[in-house]
mmCIF file of C-alpha atoms in Angstrom:
data_model
loop_
_atom_site.group_PDB
_atom_site.id
_atom_site.type_symbol
_atom_site.label_atom_id
_atom_site.label_comp_id
_atom_site.label_asym_id
_atom_site.label_seq_id
_atom_site.Cartn_x
_atom_site.Cartn_y
_atom_site.Cartn_z
ATOM 1 C CA MET A 1 -4.338 3.647 17.798
ATOM 2 C CA ILE A 2 -4.762 4.172 14.104
ATOM 3 C CA ARG A 3 -6.702 1.427 12.273
ATOM 4 C CA LEU A 4 -5.963 0.727 8.525
ATOM 5 C CA GLU A 5 -9.706 1.203 7.183
ATOM 6 C CA THR A 6 -9.273 4.992 8.700
ATOM 7 C CA ILE A 7 -6.448 5.694 6.345
ATOM 8 C CA LEU A 8 -7.515 3.636 3.196
ATOM 9 C CA THR A 9 -10.604 3.997 0.952
ATOM 10 C CA PRO A 10 -12.379 1.790 -1.577
ATOM 11 C CA GLY A 11 -11.280 4.362 -4.226
ATOM 12 C CA ARG A 12 -7.878 3.571 -3.138
ATOM 13 C CA SER A 13 -8.148 0.107 -3.042
ATOM 14 C CA LEU A 14 -7.709 -1.114 -6.545
ATOM 15 C CA VAL A 15 -8.001 -4.614 -8.454
ATOM 16 C CA ASN A 16 -6.592 -5.165 -11.480
ATOM 17 C CA VAL A 17 -4.083 -2.776 -11.982
ATOM 18 C CA PRO A 18 -1.727 -3.245 -14.730
ATOM 19 C CA GLY A 19 1.749 -3.825 -13.482
ATOM 20 C CA GLY A 20 4.383 -3.446 -16.442
ATOM 21 C CA SER A 21 7.121 -2.427 -13.774
ATOM 22 C CA LYS A 22 8.280 -1.345 -10.383
ATOM 23 C CA LYS A 23 8.476 2.462 -11.737
ATOM 24 C CA ARG A 24 5.323 2.140 -13.611
ATOM 25 C CA VAL A 25 3.633 0.792 -10.361
ATOM 26 C CA LEU A 26 4.850 3.657 -8.407
ATOM 27 C CA GLU A 27 3.751 6.227 -10.992
ATOM 28 C CA GLN A 28 0.270 4.960 -10.666
ATOM 29 C CA ILE A 29 -0.089 4.750 -7.047
ATOM 30 C CA ALA A 30 1.027 8.364 -6.922
ATOM 31 C CA SER A 31 -1.464 9.396 -9.602
ATOM 32 C CA VAL A 32 -4.365 7.489 -7.748
ATOM 33 C CA ILE A 33 -3.543 9.313 -4.627
ATOM 34 C CA ALA A 34 -3.421 13.051 -6.219
ATOM 35 C CA ARG A 35 -6.679 12.125 -7.894
ATOM 36 C CA ASP A 36 -8.169 11.405 -4.572
ATOM 37 C CA LEU A 37 -6.170 14.042 -2.666
ATOM 38 C CA PRO A 38 -5.886 16.983 -4.743
ATOM 39 C CA ASP A 39 -3.699 18.786 -2.309
ATOM 40 C CA LEU A 40 -1.011 16.117 -3.040
ATOM 41 C CA ASP A 41 1.145 16.826 -5.993
ATOM 42 C CA ASP A 42 1.678 13.336 -7.945
ATOM 43 C CA GLN A 43 5.161 13.998 -8.806
ATOM 44 C CA ILE A 44 6.080 14.423 -5.474
ATOM 45 C CA ILE A 45 4.509 11.339 -3.952
ATOM 46 C CA TYR A 46 6.232 9.358 -6.724
ATOM 47 C CA GLU A 47 9.747 10.912 -6.423
ATOM 48 C CA SER A 48 9.412 10.276 -2.620
ATOM 49 C CA LEU A 49 8.560 6.431 -3.045
ATOM 50 C CA ILE A 50 11.346 6.446 -5.786
ATOM 51 C CA ALA A 51 13.515 7.694 -2.986
ATOM 52 C CA ARG A 52 12.731 5.432 -0.568
ATOM 53 C CA GLU A 53 13.000 2.495 -2.560
ATOM 54 C CA LYS A 54 16.637 3.461 -3.564
ATOM 55 C CA LEU A 55 17.258 2.902 0.317
ATOM 56 C CA GLY A 56 16.247 -0.488 -0.193
ATOM 57 C CA SER A 57 13.332 -2.372 -1.619
ATOM 58 C CA THR A 58 9.958 -2.493 0.293
ATOM 59 C CA GLY A 59 9.251 -5.970 -1.291
ATOM 60 C CA PHE A 60 8.196 -8.096 1.870
ATOM 61 C CA GLY A 61 8.255 -11.285 0.243
ATOM 62 C CA ASN A 62 5.137 -13.574 -0.443
ATOM 63 C CA GLY A 63 4.431 -11.113 -3.476
ATOM 64 C CA ILE A 64 3.676 -7.991 -1.129
ATOM 65 C CA ALA A 65 5.493 -5.001 -0.946
ATOM 66 C CA ILE A 66 5.116 -2.006 1.217
ATOM 67 C CA PRO A 67 5.850 1.146 -0.522
ATOM 68 C CA HIS A 68 5.736 3.595 2.049
ATOM 69 C CA CYS A 69 7.434 7.511 2.541
ATOM 70 C CA ARG A 70 7.442 10.775 4.379
ATOM 71 C CA LEU A 71 5.681 13.113 2.467
ATOM 72 C CA PRO A 72 6.171 17.026 2.211
ATOM 73 C CA GLY A 73 2.405 18.391 2.634
ATOM 74 C CA CYS A 74 0.809 15.187 4.196
ATOM 75 C CA SER A 75 -1.117 16.166 7.217
ATOM 76 C CA SER A 76 -1.928 12.733 8.287
ATOM 77 C CA PRO A 77 -1.259 9.108 7.162
ATOM 78 C CA ILE A 78 -2.670 7.959 3.919
ATOM 79 C CA SER A 79 -2.674 4.892 2.420
ATOM 80 C CA ALA A 80 -3.749 2.898 -0.978
ATOM 81 C CA LEU A 81 -3.818 -1.052 -1.987
ATOM 82 C CA LEU A 82 -3.212 -2.618 -5.186
ATOM 83 C CA LYS A 83 -3.882 -6.067 -6.573
ATOM 84 C CA LEU A 84 -1.978 -6.230 -9.889
ATOM 85 C CA SER A 85 -3.028 -8.046 -12.704
ATOM 86 C CA THR A 86 0.202 -9.361 -13.703
ATOM 87 C CA PRO A 87 2.725 -9.530 -10.823
ATOM 88 C CA VAL A 88 6.158 -7.233 -11.195
ATOM 89 C CA ASP A 89 9.643 -7.369 -10.014
ATOM 90 C CA PHE A 90 10.106 -5.553 -6.961
ATOM 91 C CA ASP A 91 13.672 -6.926 -5.850
ATOM 92 C CA ALA A 92 11.880 -8.445 -3.092
ATOM 93 C CA ILE A 93 13.971 -9.913 -0.466
ATOM 94 C CA ASP A 94 12.336 -13.303 -1.534
ATOM 95 C CA GLY A 95 13.175 -12.512 -5.304
ATOM 96 C CA ALA A 96 9.490 -13.109 -5.630
ATOM 97 C CA PRO A 97 7.647 -10.799 -8.339
ATOM 98 C CA VAL A 98 5.006 -8.810 -6.459
ATOM 99 C CA ASP A 99 1.242 -8.492 -7.302
ATOM 100 C CA LEU A 100 -0.158 -6.935 -3.639
ATOM 101 C CA LEU A 101 0.888 -3.720 -2.616
ATOM 102 C CA PHE A 102 -0.075 -1.690 0.201
ATOM 103 C CA VAL A 103 1.322 2.072 0.118
ATOM 104 C CA LEU A 104 1.532 4.066 3.114
ATOM 105 C CA LEU A 105 2.554 7.874 3.172
ATOM 106 C CA VAL A 106 3.029 9.909 6.376
ATOM 107 C CA PRO A 107 3.690 13.490 7.210
ATOM 108 C CA GLU A 108 7.448 14.372 7.554
ATOM 109 C CA ALA A 109 7.229 14.710 11.006
ATOM 110 C CA ALA A 110 6.384 11.252 11.264
ATOM 111 C CA THR A 111 6.087 9.733 14.576
ATOM 112 C CA ASP A 112 6.125 6.224 16.357
ATOM 113 C CA GLU A 113 2.472 6.274 14.721
ATOM 114 C CA HIS A 114 3.713 5.461 11.170
ATOM 115 C CA LEU A 115 6.025 2.699 12.695
ATOM 116 C CA GLU A 116 3.017 1.179 14.143
ATOM 117 C CA LEU A 117 0.812 1.325 11.218
ATOM 118 C CA LEU A 118 3.718 -0.814 9.302
ATOM 119 C CA ARG A 119 3.718 -2.948 11.845
ATOM 120 C CA GLN A 120 -0.207 -3.677 11.503
ATOM 121 C CA ILE A 121 0.154 -4.018 7.271
ATOM 122 C CA ALA A 122 3.126 -5.959 7.624
ATOM 123 C CA SER A 123 1.777 -8.410 10.241
ATOM 124 C CA MET A 124 -1.763 -8.745 8.328
ATOM 125 C CA PHE A 125 0.359 -9.131 5.146
ATOM 126 C CA ASP A 126 2.431 -11.937 7.227
ATOM 127 C CA ARG A 127 -0.829 -14.248 7.151
ATOM 128 C CA GLU A 128 -1.506 -16.490 4.420
ATOM 129 C CA GLU A 129 -5.036 -16.829 4.428
ATOM 130 C CA VAL A 130 -5.294 -12.713 4.480
ATOM 131 C CA ARG A 131 -2.974 -12.793 1.417
ATOM 132 C CA ASP A 132 -5.382 -15.213 -0.378
ATOM 133 C CA ARG A 133 -8.417 -13.399 0.569
ATOM 134 C CA LEU A 134 -6.745 -10.040 -1.001
ATOM 135 C CA ARG A 135 -6.044 -11.898 -4.163
ATOM 136 C CA GLN A 136 -9.327 -13.214 -4.555
ATOM 137 C CA ALA A 137 -10.980 -9.899 -4.368
ATOM 138 C CA ARG A 138 -12.910 -9.017 -7.698
ATOM 139 C CA ASP A 139 -13.474 -5.351 -7.103
ATOM 140 C CA SER A 140 -12.258 -2.284 -5.407
ATOM 141 C CA GLU A 141 -15.205 -2.356 -2.373
ATOM 142 C CA SER A 142 -14.297 -6.272 -1.857
ATOM 143 C CA LEU A 143 -10.763 -5.485 -1.564
ATOM 144 C CA TYR A 144 -11.157 -2.665 1.137
ATOM 145 C CA GLN A 145 -13.815 -4.923 3.062
ATOM 146 C CA THR A 146 -11.188 -7.686 3.384
ATOM 147 C CA VAL A 147 -8.840 -5.088 5.262
ATOM 148 C CA VAL A 148 -11.491 -3.736 7.624
ATOM 149 C CA ASN A 149 -12.872 -7.356 8.096
ATOM 150 C CA VAL A 150 -9.349 -8.525 8.743
ATOM 151 C CA GLN A 151 -8.830 -5.381 11.142
ATOM 152 C CA SER A 152 -12.202 -6.495 12.827
ATOM 153 C CA GLY A 153 -10.713 -9.852 13.185
ATOM 154 C CA GLN A 154 -13.014 -11.739 10.891
#
């Protein structure tokens, strides 16, 4: 089983990201990942995330979104975690604006592995105390460390 901290890095765990709109946030996600992984093109990442959102919002409720997609040229799962400075409307199922986003990009030939990763992310965000800890994180390292601690049962 893949653990979330193996596909997330402190450099892709960002706090106080300016919101603006759903599209703007997805653009920022794409540029963060492309900056970290130069083999991936930010425009393709963005377009893939937008295409997935058109199938149905990844707004999960409780201020959480889990944007995810299959990505051409992606060889293994990659994630990013963003805490927005201002929540944005994400067409979430409960109508609440989103301020925490856990992004998951998986290879085009994705397997059950990516469903397992989505399940791990969703179950982590299902816990109110985890959402509170993530929202209290003041910097990239503490945001990332919260995920590591939660995965380790701390």
